[in-house]
Amino acid sequence: MVKFPARRSLLTAGTGGSLAAVAAAILLRDHPGAPGPAPSSTQPAASASAGTGSLRTDLTVRSRLLGRDVPYSLYLPAGVSSVPRRGGQDGGIPVLFLLHGVSGKHTDWVAKGGIVPTLERAVAAGRIPPCALVMPDARRDPGKPGGGQDETFYINDAGSGPDALRYEDMFIEEFVPTVEQAHGLGGRADNRAVAGLSIGGYGALWYALRYQGLFGAAAGLSTAHFTDEGYRAMPMEEWNRFFGHAFGRDRAGSARLTDRFIDHDLAVVIGRTEPARLRRTRWYLGCGTEDTNFLPGTEDLRTAFAARGVNTEAVLQPGIHGWSYWSVAAEPMLDFVGREFS
């Protein structure tokens, strides 16, 4: 796994304003039943049993924006059918959208993180109400293994040409409303949360910051938040794989730190956003204390929120940048989400 120096904030880059959410996010917030692309109409294998709930790892959403299917895994709590159904306008089953990391896919949280038994233990203990988990695939090409592929970083590619992948637009405009409608999930902010690890942690916090009021809670574990110095010094091959599509391929040194790059810096966005808008979402930050490359970034994000007078729940536990930490860190993260859903 590639490791980078952790990022210090650019808090002097601007304060007081706020990013405007795109019209699709406003539509979803105000009209949670807005139609989206239909889910896969094929009937795959029967649901696999997952404790008292049910788990599917073979579902897809057809994306017009990407021109292909987007795979996802779905866990539904006990007593809820995994057969797609139409959700109501007034909200449905609480749902946590859970994002994977570098070289990952939509089954990682299940197969590597053991998230289903972790969730079911928390439900049985009364720490979180029964809820659904939705785990999308963020690979550029889901037909190929994640390792070695260029990353989406959960945002849109730079540029607007026919080859530019609009993953962020797909997630907000198509994926969230389609999955919620198909399975009777979410429907309003206090019934909807987003979380992720590493680049998925970046994606979760980015979506909640950019589309304020869409998610009632957002959590980042070992969030990918780095220093400008690290970006400047990164070998070109790594830059192109991880950030080339998002911020421009074949850029070197300070030429990488474009306006677009700065506009996507989480600490900058926090510093530019009015505190009242930040408080529309509850924020969680977690990291392993031995994760020396990512821990300073987590501490930096907490400092950025504190500078705006916004509370975060920050939990640091022993651990490195890997599943031995994330599978354990999922427990307090789920407890946090449970308090939002309750």
Tab-separated table of C-alpha atoms in Angstrom:
chain	number	residue	atom	x	y	z
A	1	MET	CA	0.000	0.000	0.000
A	2	VAL	CA	1.381	3.380	-0.997
A	3	LYS	CA	1.836	5.796	1.907
A	4	PHE	CA	2.123	9.556	1.725
A	5	PRO	CA	3.023	12.257	4.247
A	6	ALA	CA	-0.030	13.496	6.109
A	7	ARG	CA	-1.488	16.817	5.050
A	8	ARG	CA	-1.427	20.069	6.982
A	9	SER	CA	-4.368	22.366	6.397
A	10	LEU	CA	-4.482	25.433	4.182
A	11	LEU	CA	-6.631	27.326	6.638
A	12	THR	CA	-5.465	30.697	5.333
A	13	ALA	CA	-6.850	29.912	1.888
A	14	GLY	CA	-10.197	31.472	2.691
A	15	THR	CA	-12.986	31.735	5.251
A	16	GLY	CA	-16.563	32.789	5.414
A	17	GLY	CA	-18.079	31.434	2.192
A	18	SER	CA	-19.620	28.069	1.455
A	19	LEU	CA	-19.590	25.709	-1.497
A	20	ALA	CA	-22.863	25.631	-3.353
A	21	ALA	CA	-24.331	22.180	-3.795
A	22	VAL	CA	-25.266	21.217	-7.313
A	23	ALA	CA	-28.899	21.146	-8.272
A	24	ALA	CA	-29.051	17.370	-8.122
A	25	ALA	CA	-28.065	17.349	-4.470
A	26	ILE	CA	-30.707	19.959	-3.699
A	27	LEU	CA	-33.247	17.858	-5.552
A	28	LEU	CA	-32.319	14.772	-3.590
A	29	ARG	CA	-32.426	16.623	-0.277
A	30	ASP	CA	-35.782	18.264	-0.913
A	31	HIS	CA	-37.386	15.445	-2.888
A	32	PRO	CA	-35.859	12.151	-1.772
A	33	GLY	CA	-38.121	10.173	-4.070
A	34	ALA	CA	-36.821	11.855	-7.243
A	35	PRO	CA	-36.534	9.236	-9.987
A	36	GLY	CA	-33.167	7.846	-10.990
A	37	PRO	CA	-31.848	5.130	-13.292
A	38	ALA	CA	-33.423	1.751	-12.712
A	39	PRO	CA	-31.436	-0.863	-10.799
A	40	SER	CA	-30.452	-4.068	-12.504
A	41	SER	CA	-33.563	-5.946	-13.580
A	42	THR	CA	-31.776	-9.269	-13.669
A	43	GLN	CA	-32.514	-11.759	-10.919
A	44	PRO	CA	-29.182	-12.929	-9.472
A	45	ALA	CA	-28.653	-15.738	-7.011
A	46	ALA	CA	-30.686	-15.814	-3.819
A	47	SER	CA	-29.578	-13.665	-0.898
A	48	ALA	CA	-26.776	-15.016	1.236
A	49	SER	CA	-27.656	-15.259	4.905
A	50	ALA	CA	-25.746	-12.860	7.141
A	51	GLY	CA	-26.671	-13.579	10.758
A	52	THR	CA	-30.149	-12.208	11.308
A	53	GLY	CA	-30.016	-9.983	8.226
A	54	SER	CA	-29.417	-10.580	4.519
A	55	LEU	CA	-26.468	-9.745	2.289
A	56	ARG	CA	-26.188	-9.304	-1.475
A	57	THR	CA	-22.884	-8.637	-3.245
A	58	ASP	CA	-24.141	-9.009	-6.838
A	59	LEU	CA	-26.305	-5.918	-7.332
A	60	THR	CA	-25.755	-3.113	-9.841
A	61	VAL	CA	-27.078	0.321	-10.736
A	62	ARG	CA	-27.041	1.278	-14.403
A	63	SER	CA	-25.367	4.670	-14.716
A	64	ARG	CA	-26.145	6.926	-17.631
A	65	LEU	CA	-23.319	9.254	-16.623
A	66	LEU	CA	-20.697	6.490	-16.662
A	67	GLY	CA	-22.257	4.468	-19.435
A	68	ARG	CA	-21.955	1.245	-17.457
A	69	ASP	CA	-23.175	-0.675	-14.439
A	70	VAL	CA	-21.918	0.237	-10.967
A	71	PRO	CA	-21.662	-2.827	-8.683
A	72	TYR	CA	-22.618	-2.579	-5.034
A	73	SER	CA	-23.106	-4.739	-1.983
A	74	LEU	CA	-26.223	-4.423	0.145
A	75	TYR	CA	-26.917	-5.566	3.686
A	76	LEU	CA	-30.492	-5.354	4.961
A	77	PRO	CA	-31.483	-5.934	8.591
A	78	ALA	CA	-33.688	-8.777	9.786
A	79	GLY	CA	-37.264	-8.762	8.584
A	80	VAL	CA	-36.542	-6.681	5.456
A	81	SER	CA	-36.675	-8.318	2.038
A	82	SER	CA	-33.640	-7.980	-0.225
A	83	VAL	CA	-35.950	-7.896	-3.273
A	84	PRO	CA	-35.912	-4.324	-4.676
A	85	ARG	CA	-38.997	-2.355	-3.664
A	86	ARG	CA	-40.233	1.223	-3.929
A	87	GLY	CA	-39.375	3.445	-0.993
A	88	GLY	CA	-41.672	6.047	0.472
A	89	GLN	CA	-41.350	9.819	0.367
A	90	ASP	CA	-41.203	10.140	4.171
A	91	GLY	CA	-38.057	8.127	4.683
A	92	GLY	CA	-37.236	4.465	4.944
A	93	ILE	CA	-34.739	2.190	6.638
A	94	PRO	CA	-31.715	4.109	7.994
A	95	VAL	CA	-28.798	3.608	5.605
A	96	LEU	CA	-25.029	3.925	5.872
A	97	PHE	CA	-23.134	4.320	2.602
A	98	LEU	CA	-19.744	2.713	3.197
A	99	LEU	CA	-16.794	3.503	0.880
A	100	HIS	CA	-13.709	1.340	0.280
A	101	GLY	CA	-10.061	2.358	-0.090
A	102	VAL	CA	-7.269	2.205	-2.693
A	103	SER	CA	-7.260	-0.904	-4.920
A	104	GLY	CA	-10.510	-1.961	-3.275
A	105	LYS	CA	-13.979	-2.912	-4.423
A	106	HIS	CA	-17.550	-3.157	-3.207
A	107	THR	CA	-17.008	-6.382	-1.251
A	108	ASP	CA	-14.038	-5.189	0.841
A	109	TRP	CA	-15.952	-4.092	3.928
A	110	VAL	CA	-17.709	-7.473	3.975
A	111	ALA	CA	-14.894	-9.858	3.033
A	112	LYS	CA	-11.950	-8.046	4.660
A	113	GLY	CA	-13.577	-5.909	7.328
A	114	GLY	CA	-16.212	-8.250	8.734
A	115	ILE	CA	-18.637	-5.350	8.819
A	116	VAL	CA	-21.839	-7.430	8.915
A	117	PRO	CA	-21.211	-9.295	12.200
A	118	THR	CA	-19.796	-6.074	13.670
A	119	LEU	CA	-23.010	-4.242	12.800
A	120	GLU	CA	-25.239	-7.051	14.037
A	121	ARG	CA	-23.445	-7.135	17.384
A	122	ALA	CA	-23.971	-3.387	17.725
A	123	VAL	CA	-27.675	-3.749	16.869
A	124	ALA	CA	-28.100	-6.600	19.366
A	125	ALA	CA	-26.460	-4.471	22.063
A	126	GLY	CA	-28.775	-1.553	21.302
A	127	ARG	CA	-25.939	0.767	20.235
A	128	ILE	CA	-27.371	1.325	16.749
A	129	PRO	CA	-30.871	0.757	15.383
A	130	PRO	CA	-31.338	-1.806	12.604
A	131	CYS	CA	-30.018	-0.224	9.421
A	132	ALA	CA	-28.886	-0.998	5.899
A	133	LEU	CA	-25.328	-0.915	4.549
A	134	VAL	CA	-24.697	0.099	0.942
A	135	MET	CA	-21.155	-0.408	-0.357
A	136	PRO	CA	-20.503	0.919	-3.898
A	137	ASP	CA	-17.624	-0.014	-6.182
A	138	ALA	CA	-15.345	2.946	-6.992
A	139	ARG	CA	-13.030	1.235	-9.489
A	140	ARG	CA	-12.665	2.968	-12.832
A	141	ASP	CA	-13.207	-0.405	-14.489
A	142	PRO	CA	-15.065	-2.882	-12.252
A	143	GLY	CA	-14.204	-5.638	-14.720
A	144	LYS	CA	-10.531	-5.445	-13.763
A	145	PRO	CA	-8.770	-6.005	-10.422
A	146	GLY	CA	-8.341	-2.848	-8.376
A	147	GLY	CA	-4.588	-3.143	-7.908
A	148	GLY	CA	-2.708	-1.167	-10.561
A	149	GLN	CA	-5.784	0.681	-11.836
A	150	ASP	CA	-5.933	4.456	-11.755
A	151	GLU	CA	-8.149	5.651	-8.896
A	152	THR	CA	-11.333	7.703	-9.054
A	153	PHE	CA	-10.693	9.192	-5.589
A	154	TYR	CA	-14.506	9.391	-5.453
A	155	ILE	CA	-14.550	12.692	-7.371
A	156	ASN	CA	-15.028	13.742	-10.987
A	157	ASP	CA	-12.106	13.706	-13.395
A	158	ALA	CA	-10.647	17.053	-14.381
A	159	GLY	CA	-11.965	18.266	-17.722
A	160	SER	CA	-15.220	17.553	-19.487
A	161	GLY	CA	-14.217	15.416	-22.459
A	162	PRO	CA	-15.922	12.147	-23.406
A	163	ASP	CA	-13.291	10.144	-21.507
A	164	ALA	CA	-13.713	12.120	-18.254
A	165	LEU	CA	-15.238	9.891	-15.571
A	166	ARG	CA	-17.916	11.658	-13.514
A	167	TYR	CA	-17.903	9.368	-10.487
A	168	GLU	CA	-18.955	12.050	-8.001
A	169	ASP	CA	-21.896	13.144	-10.140
A	170	MET	CA	-22.890	9.514	-10.580
A	171	PHE	CA	-22.837	8.868	-6.835
A	172	ILE	CA	-24.889	11.938	-5.902
A	173	GLU	CA	-27.273	12.210	-8.845
A	174	GLU	CA	-27.826	8.554	-9.711
A	175	PHE	CA	-26.529	6.062	-7.178
A	176	VAL	CA	-27.895	7.394	-3.877
A	177	PRO	CA	-31.467	8.126	-5.051
A	178	THR	CA	-31.683	4.945	-7.143
A	179	VAL	CA	-30.542	2.600	-4.378
A	180	GLU	CA	-32.714	4.326	-1.789
A	181	GLN	CA	-35.798	4.060	-3.992
A	182	ALA	CA	-35.108	0.468	-4.977
A	183	HIS	CA	-34.777	-0.802	-1.414
A	184	GLY	CA	-36.857	1.631	0.634
A	185	LEU	CA	-33.853	3.259	2.335
A	186	GLY	CA	-32.939	6.669	3.697
A	187	GLY	CA	-35.132	9.357	2.205
A	188	ARG	CA	-33.913	12.193	4.429
A	189	ALA	CA	-30.643	13.384	5.958
A	190	ASP	CA	-31.183	12.092	9.490
A	191	ASN	CA	-31.782	8.639	8.009
A	192	ARG	CA	-28.655	8.743	5.829
A	193	ALA	CA	-24.938	8.589	6.724
A	194	VAL	CA	-21.711	8.133	4.779
A	195	ALA	CA	-18.378	6.719	5.942
A	196	GLY	CA	-15.193	5.343	4.435
A	197	LEU	CA	-11.558	4.437	4.934
A	198	SER	CA	-8.448	6.046	3.413
A	199	ILE	CA	-9.539	7.449	0.019
A	200	GLY	CA	-13.049	6.341	0.985
A	201	GLY	CA	-12.690	8.498	4.090
A	202	TYR	CA	-11.827	11.392	1.809
A	203	GLY	CA	-14.852	10.604	-0.357
A	204	ALA	CA	-17.207	10.418	2.616
A	205	LEU	CA	-16.081	13.736	4.095
A	206	TRP	CA	-15.966	15.395	0.667
A	207	TYR	CA	-19.544	14.406	-0.165
A	208	ALA	CA	-20.845	15.575	3.202
A	209	LEU	CA	-18.964	18.883	2.952
A	210	ARG	CA	-19.873	19.637	-0.638
A	211	TYR	CA	-23.513	18.536	-0.434
A	212	GLN	CA	-24.351	19.956	2.965
A	213	GLY	CA	-27.624	18.723	4.373
A	214	LEU	CA	-27.581	15.525	2.330
A	215	PHE	CA	-26.018	13.330	5.033
A	216	GLY	CA	-26.865	13.584	8.712
A	217	ALA	CA	-23.533	12.048	9.706
A	218	ALA	CA	-20.154	11.528	8.024
A	219	ALA	CA	-17.132	9.528	9.175
A	220	GLY	CA	-13.596	9.201	7.890
A	221	LEU	CA	-11.203	6.469	9.052
A	222	SER	CA	-7.521	7.061	8.206
A	223	THR	CA	-8.700	9.781	5.844
A	224	ALA	CA	-6.472	10.471	2.823
A	225	HIS	CA	-5.536	14.086	3.637
A	226	PHE	CA	-1.921	15.011	2.797
A	227	THR	CA	0.741	17.723	2.682
A	228	ASP	CA	1.471	19.892	-0.325
A	229	GLU	CA	5.105	18.819	0.071
A	230	GLY	CA	4.103	15.202	-0.324
A	231	TYR	CA	2.193	15.926	-3.505
A	232	ARG	CA	5.102	17.882	-4.988
A	233	ALA	CA	7.605	15.119	-4.274
A	234	MET	CA	5.454	12.192	-5.364
A	235	PRO	CA	6.913	10.116	-8.231
A	236	MET	CA	5.089	10.762	-11.490
A	237	GLU	CA	3.831	7.185	-11.795
A	238	GLU	CA	2.140	7.421	-8.406
A	239	TRP	CA	0.769	10.902	-9.068
A	240	ASN	CA	-0.820	9.779	-12.338
A	241	ARG	CA	-2.363	6.677	-10.778
A	242	PHE	CA	-3.815	8.276	-7.683
A	243	PHE	CA	-4.430	11.907	-8.628
A	244	GLY	CA	-3.761	12.374	-12.343
A	245	HIS	CA	-7.367	12.040	-13.448
A	246	ALA	CA	-8.662	14.281	-10.679
A	247	PHE	CA	-6.088	17.076	-10.845
A	248	GLY	CA	-4.264	16.680	-14.169
A	249	ARG	CA	-1.889	14.016	-15.456
A	250	ASP	CA	1.868	14.448	-15.921
A	251	ARG	CA	2.060	17.505	-13.690
A	252	ALA	CA	5.221	17.968	-11.644
A	253	GLY	CA	6.105	19.859	-8.459
A	254	SER	CA	4.080	22.965	-7.660
A	255	ALA	CA	2.246	22.728	-10.990
A	256	ARG	CA	0.155	20.043	-9.304
A	257	LEU	CA	-1.279	22.530	-6.794
A	258	THR	CA	-3.890	24.037	-9.092
A	259	ASP	CA	-6.988	25.965	-8.115
A	260	ARG	CA	-8.975	22.773	-8.579
A	261	PHE	CA	-6.573	20.930	-6.302
A	262	ILE	CA	-6.954	23.578	-3.575
A	263	ASP	CA	-10.734	23.633	-3.985
A	264	HIS	CA	-10.788	19.894	-3.214
A	265	ASP	CA	-8.657	20.207	-0.074
A	266	LEU	CA	-10.867	19.172	2.841
A	267	ALA	CA	-9.349	21.652	5.296
A	268	VAL	CA	-9.774	24.488	2.803
A	269	VAL	CA	-13.421	23.577	2.292
A	270	ILE	CA	-13.988	23.462	6.058
A	271	GLY	CA	-12.343	26.875	6.394
A	272	ARG	CA	-14.514	28.343	3.639
A	273	THR	CA	-17.799	27.013	4.992
A	274	GLU	CA	-20.040	28.838	7.433
A	275	PRO	CA	-20.115	27.051	10.820
A	276	ALA	CA	-23.918	26.882	10.771
A	277	ARG	CA	-23.776	24.893	7.567
A	278	LEU	CA	-21.068	22.579	8.905
A	279	ARG	CA	-23.229	21.838	11.935
A	280	ARG	CA	-25.957	20.413	9.698
A	281	THR	CA	-23.867	17.220	9.700
A	282	ARG	CA	-22.274	15.329	12.607
A	283	TRP	CA	-18.603	14.551	12.004
A	284	TYR	CA	-16.446	11.586	13.039
A	285	LEU	CA	-12.682	11.209	12.591
A	286	GLY	CA	-10.766	8.033	13.377
A	287	CYS	CA	-7.202	6.866	12.857
A	288	GLY	CA	-4.702	4.328	14.122
A	289	THR	CA	-2.074	5.761	16.468
A	290	GLU	CA	0.671	3.860	14.613
A	291	ASP	CA	-0.495	5.137	11.225
A	292	THR	CA	2.221	7.799	11.120
A	293	ASN	CA	1.494	8.807	7.521
A	294	PHE	CA	-2.236	9.464	8.037
A	295	LEU	CA	-2.596	10.373	11.720
A	296	PRO	CA	-1.405	13.997	11.330
A	297	GLY	CA	-4.020	14.511	8.614
A	298	THR	CA	-6.773	13.329	10.930
A	299	GLU	CA	-5.515	15.656	13.661
A	300	ASP	CA	-5.355	18.469	11.127
A	301	LEU	CA	-8.977	17.974	10.116
A	302	ARG	CA	-10.046	18.069	13.759
A	303	THR	CA	-8.126	21.340	14.125
A	304	ALA	CA	-9.812	22.734	11.016
A	305	PHE	CA	-13.280	21.945	12.376
A	306	ALA	CA	-12.338	23.369	15.793
A	307	ALA	CA	-11.190	26.604	14.156
A	308	ARG	CA	-14.747	26.991	12.839
A	309	GLY	CA	-16.222	26.209	16.264
A	310	VAL	CA	-17.599	22.863	15.074
A	311	ASN	CA	-17.382	19.767	17.265
A	312	THR	CA	-16.147	16.455	15.944
A	313	GLU	CA	-16.035	13.043	17.531
A	314	ALA	CA	-12.411	11.926	17.145
A	315	VAL	CA	-11.362	8.425	18.208
A	316	LEU	CA	-7.721	7.366	18.029
A	317	GLN	CA	-6.980	3.688	18.634
A	318	PRO	CA	-3.867	1.523	18.373
A	319	GLY	CA	-3.421	0.416	14.784
A	320	ILE	CA	-1.778	0.850	11.401
A	321	HIS	CA	-3.136	1.669	7.946
A	322	GLY	CA	-4.836	-1.654	7.308
A	323	TRP	CA	-7.753	-3.952	8.028
A	324	SER	CA	-6.381	-4.999	11.399
A	325	TYR	CA	-7.236	-1.444	12.475
A	326	TRP	CA	-10.289	-0.693	10.286
A	327	SER	CA	-12.189	-3.820	11.336
A	328	VAL	CA	-11.822	-2.771	14.996
A	329	ALA	CA	-12.352	0.942	14.339
A	330	ALA	CA	-15.680	0.156	12.685
A	331	GLU	CA	-17.250	-0.467	16.112
A	332	PRO	CA	-17.002	3.069	17.570
A	333	MET	CA	-17.773	4.478	14.126
A	334	LEU	CA	-21.020	2.485	14.003
A	335	ASP	CA	-21.840	3.626	17.553
A	336	PHE	CA	-21.475	7.206	16.337
A	337	VAL	CA	-23.760	6.589	13.354
A	338	GLY	CA	-26.239	4.883	15.668
A	339	ARG	CA	-26.580	8.016	17.757
A	340	GLU	CA	-27.463	9.960	14.620
A	341	PHE	CA	-30.056	7.398	13.522
A	342	SER	CA	-31.557	7.273	17.003
